[in-house]
mmCIF file of C-alpha atoms in Angstrom:
data_model
loop_
_atom_site.group_PDB
_atom_site.id
_atom_site.type_symbol
_atom_site.label_atom_id
_atom_site.label_comp_id
_atom_site.label_asym_id
_atom_site.label_seq_id
_atom_site.Cartn_x
_atom_site.Cartn_y
_atom_site.Cartn_z
ATOM 1 C CA MET A 91 -69.100 -37.594 25.698
ATOM 2 C CA GLU A 92 -70.993 -34.321 25.679
ATOM 3 C CA THR A 93 -68.997 -31.124 25.835
ATOM 4 C CA GLU A 94 -70.166 -27.569 26.472
ATOM 5 C CA LEU A 95 -67.544 -25.783 24.425
ATOM 6 C CA PRO A 96 -67.323 -25.634 20.573
ATOM 7 C CA HIS A 97 -64.662 -28.099 19.301
ATOM 8 C CA THR A 98 -63.892 -26.102 16.217
ATOM 9 C CA ARG A 99 -62.865 -22.994 18.152
ATOM 10 C CA ILE A 100 -60.669 -25.017 20.431
ATOM 11 C CA ARG A 101 -59.047 -26.671 17.455
ATOM 12 C CA ALA A 102 -58.369 -23.241 16.012
ATOM 13 C CA ILE A 103 -56.756 -21.970 19.234
ATOM 14 C CA MET A 104 -54.632 -25.094 19.438
ATOM 15 C CA LYS A 105 -53.545 -24.638 15.838
ATOM 16 C CA SER A 106 -52.444 -21.137 16.516
ATOM 17 C CA SER A 107 -49.440 -22.453 18.461
ATOM 18 C CA VAL A 108 -46.307 -23.042 16.399
ATOM 19 C CA ASP A 109 -45.636 -26.516 15.006
ATOM 20 C CA THR A 110 -49.044 -27.981 15.858
ATOM 21 C CA GLY A 111 -49.383 -30.922 13.521
ATOM 22 C CA GLN A 112 -52.685 -32.712 13.276
ATOM 23 C CA VAL A 113 -55.100 -32.379 16.205
ATOM 24 C CA THR A 114 -56.719 -35.739 16.698
ATOM 25 C CA ASN A 115 -60.245 -36.105 18.042
ATOM 26 C CA GLU A 116 -58.937 -37.757 21.171
ATOM 27 C CA VAL A 117 -56.762 -34.713 21.971
ATOM 28 C CA LEU A 118 -59.420 -32.258 21.015
ATOM 29 C CA PHE A 119 -61.907 -33.955 23.292
ATOM 30 C CA LEU A 120 -59.450 -34.026 26.207
ATOM 31 C CA MET A 121 -58.618 -30.430 25.764
ATOM 32 C CA THR A 122 -62.261 -29.383 25.674
ATOM 33 C CA LYS A 123 -62.911 -31.351 28.850
ATOM 34 C CA SER A 124 -59.863 -29.887 30.590
ATOM 35 C CA THR A 125 -60.814 -26.379 29.567
ATOM 36 C CA GLU A 126 -64.157 -26.886 31.148
ATOM 37 C CA MET A 127 -62.516 -28.106 34.334
ATOM 38 C CA PHE A 128 -60.120 -25.253 34.294
ATOM 39 C CA LEU A 129 -63.027 -22.783 34.112
ATOM 40 C CA LYS A 130 -64.854 -24.400 36.931
ATOM 41 C CA HIS A 131 -61.763 -24.423 39.215
ATOM 42 C CA PHE A 132 -60.961 -20.899 38.217
ATOM 43 C CA ALA A 133 -64.481 -19.691 38.958
ATOM 44 C CA LYS A 134 -64.744 -21.559 42.233
ATOM 45 C CA GLU A 135 -61.399 -20.397 43.655
ATOM 46 C CA SER A 136 -61.763 -16.755 42.545
ATOM 47 C CA TYR A 137 -65.250 -16.612 44.123
ATOM 48 C CA GLN A 138 -63.606 -17.650 47.426
ATOM 49 C CA HIS A 139 -61.519 -14.548 47.043
ATOM 50 C CA ALA A 140 -64.600 -12.457 46.376
ATOM 51 C CA LYS A 141 -66.518 -13.692 49.441
ATOM 52 C CA LYS A 142 -68.672 -10.743 50.519
ATOM 53 C CA PRO A 143 -69.725 -8.726 47.483
ATOM 54 C CA ASN A 144 -70.366 -11.899 45.430
ATOM 55 C CA ASN A 145 -69.410 -10.124 42.293
ATOM 56 C CA LEU A 146 -66.346 -11.442 40.514
ATOM 57 C CA THR A 147 -64.028 -8.647 39.360
ATOM 58 C CA TYR A 148 -60.701 -8.299 37.738
ATOM 59 C CA ASN A 149 -58.930 -7.784 41.012
ATOM 60 C CA HIS A 150 -60.109 -11.095 42.378
ATOM 61 C CA LEU A 151 -58.715 -12.911 39.389
ATOM 62 C CA ALA A 152 -55.463 -10.993 39.651
ATOM 63 C CA ASP A 153 -55.115 -11.992 43.346
ATOM 64 C CA LEU A 154 -55.833 -15.636 42.558
ATOM 65 C CA VAL A 155 -53.229 -15.667 39.747
ATOM 66 C CA GLN A 156 -50.713 -13.968 42.048
ATOM 67 C CA GLU A 157 -51.060 -16.594 44.766
ATOM 68 C CA ASN A 158 -51.078 -19.841 42.675
ATOM 69 C CA ASP A 159 -47.791 -21.014 41.127
ATOM 70 C CA ASN A 160 -49.505 -23.156 38.524
ATOM 71 C CA LEU A 161 -51.339 -20.077 37.238
ATOM 72 C CA ALA A 162 -48.026 -18.226 36.694
ATOM 73 C CA PHE A 163 -48.535 -18.419 32.934
ATOM 74 C CA LEU A 164 -51.393 -15.955 33.327
ATOM 75 C CA LEU A 165 -49.299 -13.338 35.077
ATOM 76 C CA GLN A 166 -48.669 -11.427 31.881
ATOM 77 C CA ILE A 167 -52.375 -11.482 30.959
ATOM 78 C CA ILE A 168 -53.681 -10.486 34.352
ATOM 79 C CA PRO A 169 -51.146 -8.218 36.068
ATOM 80 C CA GLN A 170 -52.038 -6.750 39.406
ATOM 81 C CA LYS A 171 -53.578 -3.321 39.054
ATOM 82 C CA ILE A 172 -51.219 -0.571 40.241
ATOM 83 C CA LYS A 173 -51.666 3.143 40.671
ATOM 84 C CA VAL A 174 -50.179 5.581 38.142
ATOM 85 C CA LYS A 175 -47.917 6.989 40.816
ATOM 86 C CA GLU A 176 -46.403 3.582 41.442
ATOM 87 C CA PHE A 177 -46.095 2.962 37.707
ATOM 88 C CA LYS A 178 -44.181 6.141 37.273
ATOM 89 C CA ALA A 179 -41.907 5.240 40.072
ATOM 90 C CA LEU A 180 -41.268 1.819 38.425
ATOM 91 C CA LEU A 181 -40.612 3.599 35.143
ATOM 92 C CA GLU A 182 -38.071 5.899 36.745
ATOM 93 C CA GLN A 183 -36.359 3.024 38.470
ATOM 94 C CA GLY A 184 -36.218 1.245 35.130
ATOM 95 C CA ASP A 185 -34.668 4.307 33.481
ATOM 96 C CA GLU A 186 -32.008 4.641 36.194
ATOM 97 C CA SER A 187 -31.043 1.041 36.014
ATOM 98 C CA SER A 188 -30.843 1.130 32.193
ATOM 99 C CA GLU A 189 -28.775 4.323 32.367
ATOM 100 C CA SER A 190 -26.391 2.796 34.890
ATOM 101 C CA SER A 191 -26.050 -0.352 32.785
ATOM 102 C CA SER A 192 -25.348 1.769 29.686
ATOM 103 C CA ASP A 193 -22.755 3.649 31.686
ATOM 104 C CA SER A 194 -21.000 0.537 32.783
ATOM 105 C CA GLU A 195 -20.834 -0.522 29.118
ATOM 106 C CA MET B 214 -71.591 -4.702 -47.651
ATOM 107 C CA SER B 215 -69.853 -2.471 -45.219
ATOM 108 C CA SER B 216 -72.691 -2.635 -42.781
ATOM 109 C CA THR B 217 -72.522 -6.462 -42.600
ATOM 110 C CA ASN B 218 -68.850 -6.339 -42.172
ATOM 111 C CA ASP B 219 -69.191 -3.876 -39.281
ATOM 112 C CA SER B 220 -71.768 -6.064 -37.568
ATOM 113 C CA GLN B 221 -69.523 -9.100 -38.003
ATOM 114 C CA GLN B 222 -66.645 -7.230 -36.534
ATOM 115 C CA TYR B 223 -68.764 -6.045 -33.693
ATOM 116 C CA GLU B 224 -69.914 -9.581 -33.018
ATOM 117 C CA PHE B 225 -66.298 -10.736 -33.051
ATOM 118 C CA ILE B 226 -65.311 -8.142 -30.490
ATOM 119 C CA LYS B 227 -68.276 -9.007 -28.294
ATOM 120 C CA ARG B 228 -67.273 -12.656 -28.401
ATOM 121 C CA GLU B 229 -63.669 -11.788 -27.538
ATOM 122 C CA ASP B 230 -65.013 -9.802 -24.610
ATOM 123 C CA GLU B 231 -67.010 -12.680 -23.446
ATOM 124 C CA PHE B 232 -64.007 -15.000 -23.746
ATOM 125 C CA ILE B 233 -61.882 -12.619 -21.666
ATOM 126 C CA LYS B 234 -64.605 -12.274 -19.126
ATOM 127 C CA ARG B 235 -65.022 -16.058 -18.739
ATOM 128 C CA GLU B 236 -61.269 -16.425 -18.360
ATOM 129 C CA ASP B 237 -61.335 -13.815 -15.583
ATOM 130 C CA GLU B 238 -64.007 -15.697 -13.840
ATOM 131 C CA GLU B 239 -62.085 -18.931 -13.994
ATOM 132 C CA MET B 240 -59.051 -17.250 -12.691
ATOM 133 C CA SER B 241 -60.850 -15.760 -9.726
ATOM 134 C CA ALA B 242 -62.430 -19.103 -8.983
ATOM 135 C CA ASP B 243 -58.979 -20.679 -8.978
ATOM 136 C CA GLU B 244 -57.702 -18.135 -6.565
ATOM 137 C CA ASP B 245 -60.648 -18.790 -4.236
ATOM 138 C CA SER B 246 -60.062 -22.531 -4.134
ATOM 139 C CA ASP B 247 -56.415 -22.005 -3.622
ATOM 140 C CA ASN B 248 -57.057 -19.819 -0.603
ATOM 141 C CA ARG B 249 -59.366 -22.458 0.854
ATOM 142 C CA GLN B 250 -57.001 -25.355 0.247
ATOM 143 C CA ASN B 251 -53.724 -23.816 1.086
ATOM 144 C CA PRO B 252 -53.123 -24.127 4.841
ATOM 145 C CA ASN B 253 -50.372 -21.508 4.775
ATOM 146 C CA ASN B 254 -52.923 -18.834 4.010
ATOM 147 C CA TYR B 255 -54.866 -19.852 7.061
ATOM 148 C CA MET B 256 -55.142 -16.804 9.357
ATOM 149 C CA LEU B 257 -56.842 -16.754 12.776
ATOM 150 C CA ARG B 258 -59.343 -13.968 12.852
ATOM 151 C CA GLU B 259 -59.621 -11.909 16.045
ATOM 152 C CA GLN B 260 -63.006 -13.322 16.997
ATOM 153 C CA ASP B 261 -61.727 -16.894 16.530
ATOM 154 C CA ARG B 262 -58.971 -16.521 19.042
ATOM 155 C CA PHE B 263 -61.448 -16.625 21.945
ATOM 156 C CA LEU B 264 -64.167 -19.018 23.013
ATOM 157 C CA PRO B 265 -67.691 -17.603 23.009
ATOM 158 C CA ILE B 266 -68.310 -15.714 26.163
ATOM 159 C CA CYS B 267 -71.810 -17.177 26.812
ATOM 160 C CA ASN B 268 -70.463 -20.724 26.898
ATOM 161 C CA ILE B 269 -67.728 -19.582 29.311
ATOM 162 C CA ILE B 270 -70.169 -17.821 31.658
ATOM 163 C CA LYS B 271 -72.468 -20.832 31.582
ATOM 164 C CA ILE B 272 -69.672 -23.148 32.760
ATOM 165 C CA MET B 273 -68.383 -20.659 35.299
ATOM 166 C CA LYS B 274 -71.755 -20.378 36.936
ATOM 167 C CA ILE B 275 -71.964 -24.181 37.623
ATOM 168 C CA PRO B 276 -69.771 -24.269 40.689
ATOM 169 C CA VAL B 277 -70.789 -20.840 42.172
ATOM 170 C CA PRO B 278 -73.910 -19.814 44.169
ATOM 171 C CA GLU B 279 -76.748 -18.722 42.032
ATOM 172 C CA ASN B 280 -76.592 -15.048 42.951
ATOM 173 C CA GLY B 281 -72.974 -14.849 41.928
ATOM 174 C CA LYS B 282 -72.154 -12.256 39.307
ATOM 175 C CA ILE B 283 -69.236 -11.779 37.058
ATOM 176 C CA ALA B 284 -68.089 -8.234 36.294
ATOM 177 C CA LYS B 285 -67.493 -7.185 32.688
ATOM 178 C CA ASP B 286 -63.773 -6.596 33.116
ATOM 179 C CA ALA B 287 -63.482 -10.078 34.537
ATOM 180 C CA ARG B 288 -65.350 -11.665 31.630
ATOM 181 C CA GLU B 289 -63.049 -10.310 28.945
ATOM 182 C CA CYS B 290 -60.040 -11.256 30.986
ATOM 183 C CA ILE B 291 -61.257 -14.797 31.511
ATOM 184 C CA GLN B 292 -61.851 -15.198 27.742
ATOM 185 C CA GLU B 293 -58.192 -14.351 27.252
ATOM 186 C CA CYS B 294 -57.075 -16.583 30.053
ATOM 187 C CA VAL B 295 -58.854 -19.621 28.611
ATOM 188 C CA SER B 296 -57.161 -19.187 25.196
ATOM 189 C CA GLU B 297 -53.814 -18.742 26.964
ATOM 190 C CA PHE B 298 -54.417 -21.917 28.968
ATOM 191 C CA ILE B 299 -55.137 -23.951 25.825
ATOM 192 C CA SER B 300 -52.012 -22.723 24.020
ATOM 193 C CA PHE B 301 -49.928 -23.195 27.104
ATOM 194 C CA ILE B 302 -50.934 -26.857 27.581
ATOM 195 C CA THR B 303 -50.736 -27.538 23.836
ATOM 196 C CA SER B 304 -47.219 -26.342 23.443
ATOM 197 C CA GLU B 305 -46.021 -28.450 26.332
ATOM 198 C CA ALA B 306 -47.763 -31.488 24.907
ATOM 199 C CA ILE B 307 -46.242 -30.843 21.486
ATOM 200 C CA GLU B 308 -42.762 -30.509 23.111
ATOM 201 C CA ARG B 309 -43.206 -33.944 24.715
ATOM 202 C CA SER B 310 -44.357 -35.606 21.528
ATOM 203 C CA MET B 311 -41.418 -34.066 19.615
ATOM 204 C CA SER B 312 -38.955 -35.275 22.259
ATOM 205 C CA GLU B 313 -40.204 -38.751 21.510
ATOM 206 C CA ASN B 314 -39.918 -38.252 17.720
ATOM 207 C CA ARG B 315 -43.652 -38.295 17.145
ATOM 208 C CA LYS B 316 -45.340 -35.851 14.893
ATOM 209 C CA THR B 317 -48.867 -36.200 16.204
ATOM 210 C CA VAL B 318 -49.789 -35.255 19.815
ATOM 211 C CA ASN B 319 -51.715 -37.896 21.607
ATOM 212 C CA GLY B 320 -53.911 -37.989 24.820
ATOM 213 C CA ASP B 321 -51.053 -39.263 26.991
ATOM 214 C CA ASP B 322 -48.900 -36.294 25.914
ATOM 215 C CA LEU B 323 -51.645 -34.009 27.106
ATOM 216 C CA LEU B 324 -51.897 -35.817 30.523
ATOM 217 C CA TYR B 325 -48.142 -35.535 30.807
ATOM 218 C CA ALA B 326 -48.269 -31.828 30.118
ATOM 219 C CA PHE B 327 -50.864 -31.279 32.852
ATOM 220 C CA ALA B 328 -48.760 -33.261 35.319
ATOM 221 C CA THR B 329 -45.563 -31.316 34.575
ATOM 222 C CA LEU B 330 -47.200 -27.885 34.572
ATOM 223 C CA GLY B 331 -48.636 -28.305 38.039
ATOM 224 C CA PHE B 332 -52.180 -29.332 37.212
ATOM 225 C CA ASP B 333 -51.829 -32.647 38.965
ATOM 226 C CA ASN B 334 -55.505 -32.682 40.089
ATOM 227 C CA TYR B 335 -56.597 -32.669 36.438
ATOM 228 C CA VAL B 336 -54.713 -35.800 35.502
ATOM 229 C CA GLU B 337 -56.850 -38.366 37.203
ATOM 230 C CA PRO B 338 -60.284 -37.197 35.921
ATOM 231 C CA LEU B 339 -58.852 -36.600 32.462
ATOM 232 C CA GLY B 340 -57.423 -40.087 32.441
ATOM 233 C CA VAL B 341 -60.896 -41.369 33.093
ATOM 234 C CA TYR B 342 -62.293 -39.245 30.218
ATOM 235 C CA LEU B 343 -59.465 -40.461 27.940
ATOM 236 C CA HIS B 344 -60.285 -44.056 28.775
ATOM 237 C CA LYS B 345 -64.079 -43.500 28.193
ATOM 238 C CA PHE B 346 -63.355 -41.771 24.899
ATOM 239 C CA ARG B 347 -61.111 -44.554 23.609
ATOM 240 C CA GLU B 348 -63.725 -47.140 24.660
ATOM 241 C CA ALA B 349 -66.443 -45.226 22.837
ATOM 242 C CA THR B 350 -64.438 -44.742 19.580
ATOM 243 C CA LYS B 351 -63.236 -48.305 19.684
ATOM 244 C CA CYS B 352 -66.928 -49.463 19.848
ATOM 245 C CA ASP B 353 -67.744 -47.308 16.809
ATOM 246 C CA ARG B 354 -64.921 -48.797 14.821
ATOM 247 C CA ASN B 355 -65.842 -52.324 15.875
ATOM 248 C CA LEU B 356 -69.399 -51.841 14.852
ATOM 249 C CA LEU B 357 -68.158 -50.789 11.451
ATOM 250 C CA SER B 358 -66.067 -53.861 11.051
ATOM 251 C CA GLU B 359 -68.998 -56.099 12.105
ATOM 252 C CA ASN B 360 -67.143 -58.210 14.593
ATOM 253 C CA ALA B 361 -67.686 -56.084 17.636
ATOM 254 C CA MET B 362 -68.032 -58.814 20.227
ATOM 255 C CA ILE B 363 -64.784 -60.654 19.733
ATOM 256 C CA GLN B 364 -62.509 -57.605 19.424
ATOM 257 C CA ASP B 365 -64.258 -55.701 22.161
ATOM 258 C CA ASP B 366 -63.819 -58.522 24.664
ATOM 259 C CA SER B 367 -60.220 -59.128 23.881
ATOM 260 C CA SER B 368 -59.091 -55.467 23.747
ATOM 261 C CA SER B 369 -60.919 -54.616 27.010
ATOM 262 C CA ASP B 370 -59.177 -57.509 28.712
ATOM 263 C CA ILE B 371 -55.843 -56.183 27.650
ATOM 264 C CA ARG B 372 -56.720 -52.719 28.913
ATOM 265 C CA LYS B 373 -57.741 -54.051 32.334
ATOM 266 C CA THR B 374 -54.539 -55.927 32.953
#
């Protein structure tokens, strides 16, 4: 029944969602355990991405999140790194599309 | 005559000051306890939003080779991911409990959330943990009510079937 992570902090994070009622000890324990499992999986799989340098970086995590559908909820937190040039191109595209949409209105 | 009058007046003023001061103290004490008791004033501080990084690193190092390193940009990112993971699962579990008209989330809601969100491989080991936890807490409760043997036997039989 031992856990590595602090229960109080996990309870606080759970409570930060809307409409969270009471968090029972049962749920808290399960959440702590699953968080540990999540971390282990996450570490294991992203290290397989890293392979050679054996140093886990942001890019490895981003690749992992990109490839796994069940990690899609992390896409906003770890977006793929892009170059400034590409970003500017994206911005211009966005501007054009918004202009065209406003024209059509 | 006048001098005694003055001193009396002075003493009166002093006492009034003291009274006001004491009232102030009580007021501030009241405010403090209000803040502590009122859950609506509960605000999550920035440092409370994330789990401590040393614990996270410790767990992440378990499945990886010993010489594995984790870059600084990855660490901060992982901290955020873990918090997001917890909120993500929690909100799904809450939705399920609300759809069944229950106010409190239970362990089965959590397992259901994992299954629907694509974490199928978590469900089985977590089910085992849930079972263990319920057994352990049941034992505690039975010890308190001092008829551990009878209840424990009957309830574990029910669970097995």
